[in-house]
Amino acid sequence: MEMKQYIEEAEAALLHTYNRYQIVLDKGDGVNLYDMDGKRYLDFVGGIAVFALGYNNKEYNDALKNQIDKLIHTSNYYYNVPAIEAAKKLKKASGMDRVFFTNSGAEANEGAIKAARKYAFLKDGCNDHEIIALEHSFHGRTMGALAVTGNPKYREPFEPLIGHVKFGQMNDFESIASQVTEKTCAIMLEPVQGEGGLVPATEEFLKKLRALCDEKDILLIFDEVQCGMGRTGVMFAWQRYGVKPDIMTSAKALGCGVPVGAFMMTERVAQSSLTSGDHGTTYGGNPLATAAANKVLEIYERDNIVGHVQETAPYLWEKLDAILQKFDCITEHRGVGFMQGLVFDRPVGPIINKALEKGLLLINAGANIIRFVPPLVITKENIDEMVAILETCVEEEVCI
Ligand SMILES: *Cc1c(COP(=O)(O)O)cnc(C)c1O
């Protein structure tokens, strides 16, 4: 069947929750993707910050194939070796003490919220605790994760969500401190906002939040689903600031394509929050998913993926800065590591469409921002190729 015909069938069969680009992707290799017609695309999306190691990584693929031939699923009533190995590696990489594997980022955040509520419940026996989250945050599409997502457009049609959530502003400590009450059980945020527009927290902001949480025995939850796993040039973004959370979530690059997420916590929180019977999942932490996470974490450490980000991301920064200088329609360049954005004074959809035509995949973050979240193994040559295409697209589509 032709690509166009497949697209028509997709539109007839799938729920219309996405405005998809009009291509059917067929295979990937390194930082390149190919559609059904064999057209190549340089990929600066990485499946939305997922495919950190690039496509068709032989070692990763072999690890999965081996695991498929051994055992795919056991349920959590039994132990399995890949989950144990992955949990040990994740503890080491994250600085957290205990791990619960989930199937997605949203589910990891659900678990984090439940842990925080249980922690507060055990302290005072009440069940009216509040969470303070941030405007422009994104934590996922399930009812709990949506409740702490600071985008009214995503929330409103589905209300009432879980209640007792308030919103403060990124990098405005007072906007949060002023909303804290004796009912506040957690403050939850992304150390670098992704979907909300590539906005890094300042060190001062996070340090003040940490001190506030310590003083009032409030749990600090970091959602590192997007900014974690090496993307900002450290394994998890909090390590840049030296501000350690009590609970942390991960997903996206953790499985590099196999659905796996995790929420983690310190021993102190683990000792007085979720316990036997409080939480569970059928698939979560199954041998196939954790074999993926285990291999990903092994490759990260052995190949120093974080070092590559530290070395190569400044080059992307320099190149995008030059583009910012060149075009009046671009008003800001921000972000950190391989999580950068260019802010335009107009919707970026037409530029992204143009780039697709020219063999470059890009995504937006909000209507006016192009987000750059490439595979972490991207090279300077790949960056040069991307920048050349992007410049032509901006020239042709909009401004000078
Ligand atoms: C993508 C994302 C999520 C949701 O993850 P899913 O796997 O899509 O459920 C949560 N938080 C952040 C910061 C994300 O970027």
Short mmCIF file of C-alpha atoms in Angstrom, two decimals, residues 48-50 90 93-96 102 104-106 108-109 112 137-140 187-195 201 206 220-255 260-264 297 300 306 336 339 376:
data_model
loop_
_atom_site.label_atom_id
_atom_site.label_comp_id
_atom_site.label_asym_id
_atom_site.label_seq_id
_atom_site.Cartn_x
_atom_site.Cartn_y
_atom_site.Cartn_z
CA ILE A 48 10.04 13.61 21.85
CA ALA A 49 13.24 13.37 23.87
CA VAL A 50 13.06 9.57 23.96
CA LEU A 90 18.91 3.82 38.42
CA ALA A 93 22.44 7.40 38.54
CA SER A 94 19.63 9.29 40.28
CA GLY A 95 20.90 9.51 43.85
CA MET A 96 17.52 8.23 45.02
CA THR A 102 5.92 2.37 35.66
CA SER A 104 4.95 5.96 31.27
CA GLY A 105 5.83 9.40 32.54
CA ALA A 106 2.27 10.23 33.48
CA ALA A 108 5.32 7.87 37.27
CA ASN A 109 3.84 11.22 38.27
CA ALA A 112 4.76 10.45 43.01
CA SER A 137 4.18 22.84 33.64
CA PHE A 138 3.47 19.55 31.91
CA HIS A 139 3.15 16.30 33.84
CA GLY A 140 1.05 14.06 31.61
CA ILE A 187 5.73 21.19 45.70
CA MET A 188 6.07 19.64 42.26
CA LEU A 189 7.97 20.94 39.24
CA GLU A 190 10.20 20.20 36.28
CA PRO A 191 13.71 21.60 36.95
CA VAL A 192 13.68 22.54 33.27
CA GLN A 193 10.19 22.96 31.81
CA GLY A 194 9.91 21.16 28.47
CA GLU A 195 6.46 21.39 26.95
CA ALA A 201 14.70 26.92 36.97
CA LEU A 206 15.34 25.69 43.67
CA LEU A 220 9.87 18.39 46.90
CA ILE A 221 8.98 16.44 43.75
CA PHE A 222 10.99 16.84 40.55
CA ASP A 223 9.52 15.63 37.28
CA GLU A 224 12.61 14.68 35.27
CA VAL A 225 10.68 12.80 32.60
CA GLN A 226 12.01 15.10 29.88
CA CYS A 227 14.97 16.96 31.41
CA GLY A 228 16.50 13.89 33.03
CA MET A 229 18.60 11.06 31.56
CA GLY A 230 21.51 13.24 30.52
CA ARG A 231 19.63 15.77 28.45
CA THR A 232 20.91 18.83 30.31
CA GLY A 233 24.52 17.61 30.53
CA VAL A 234 24.15 15.83 33.87
CA MET A 235 22.38 12.54 34.46
CA PHE A 236 19.43 14.24 36.19
CA ALA A 237 18.86 17.97 36.03
CA TRP A 238 18.83 18.46 39.82
CA GLN A 239 22.50 17.48 39.87
CA ARG A 240 23.34 20.74 38.07
CA TYR A 241 21.90 22.68 40.97
CA GLY A 242 22.84 20.40 43.84
CA VAL A 243 19.21 20.58 44.98
CA LYS A 244 18.03 17.06 45.66
CA PRO A 245 14.33 16.24 45.57
CA ASP A 246 12.53 13.88 47.93
CA ILE A 247 10.69 12.21 45.06
CA MET A 248 11.72 12.15 41.42
CA THR A 249 10.14 10.81 38.25
CA SER A 250 11.68 9.62 35.01
CA ALA A 251 10.51 8.09 31.71
CA LYS A 252 11.08 9.10 28.06
CA ALA A 253 14.82 8.34 27.49
CA LEU A 254 14.88 5.83 30.35
CA GLY A 255 13.66 3.08 28.02
CA VAL A 260 9.19 2.41 30.88
CA GLY A 261 9.11 5.07 33.54
CA ALA A 262 9.90 5.21 37.22
CA PHE A 263 9.23 7.15 40.34
CA MET A 264 11.92 7.16 42.97
CA LEU A 297 21.84 2.87 31.71
CA TYR A 300 25.12 5.76 29.23
CA VAL A 306 26.51 12.80 29.54
CA VAL A 336 20.05 24.07 28.45
CA MET A 339 16.86 20.91 25.48
CA LEU A 376 21.85 12.76 22.67
#
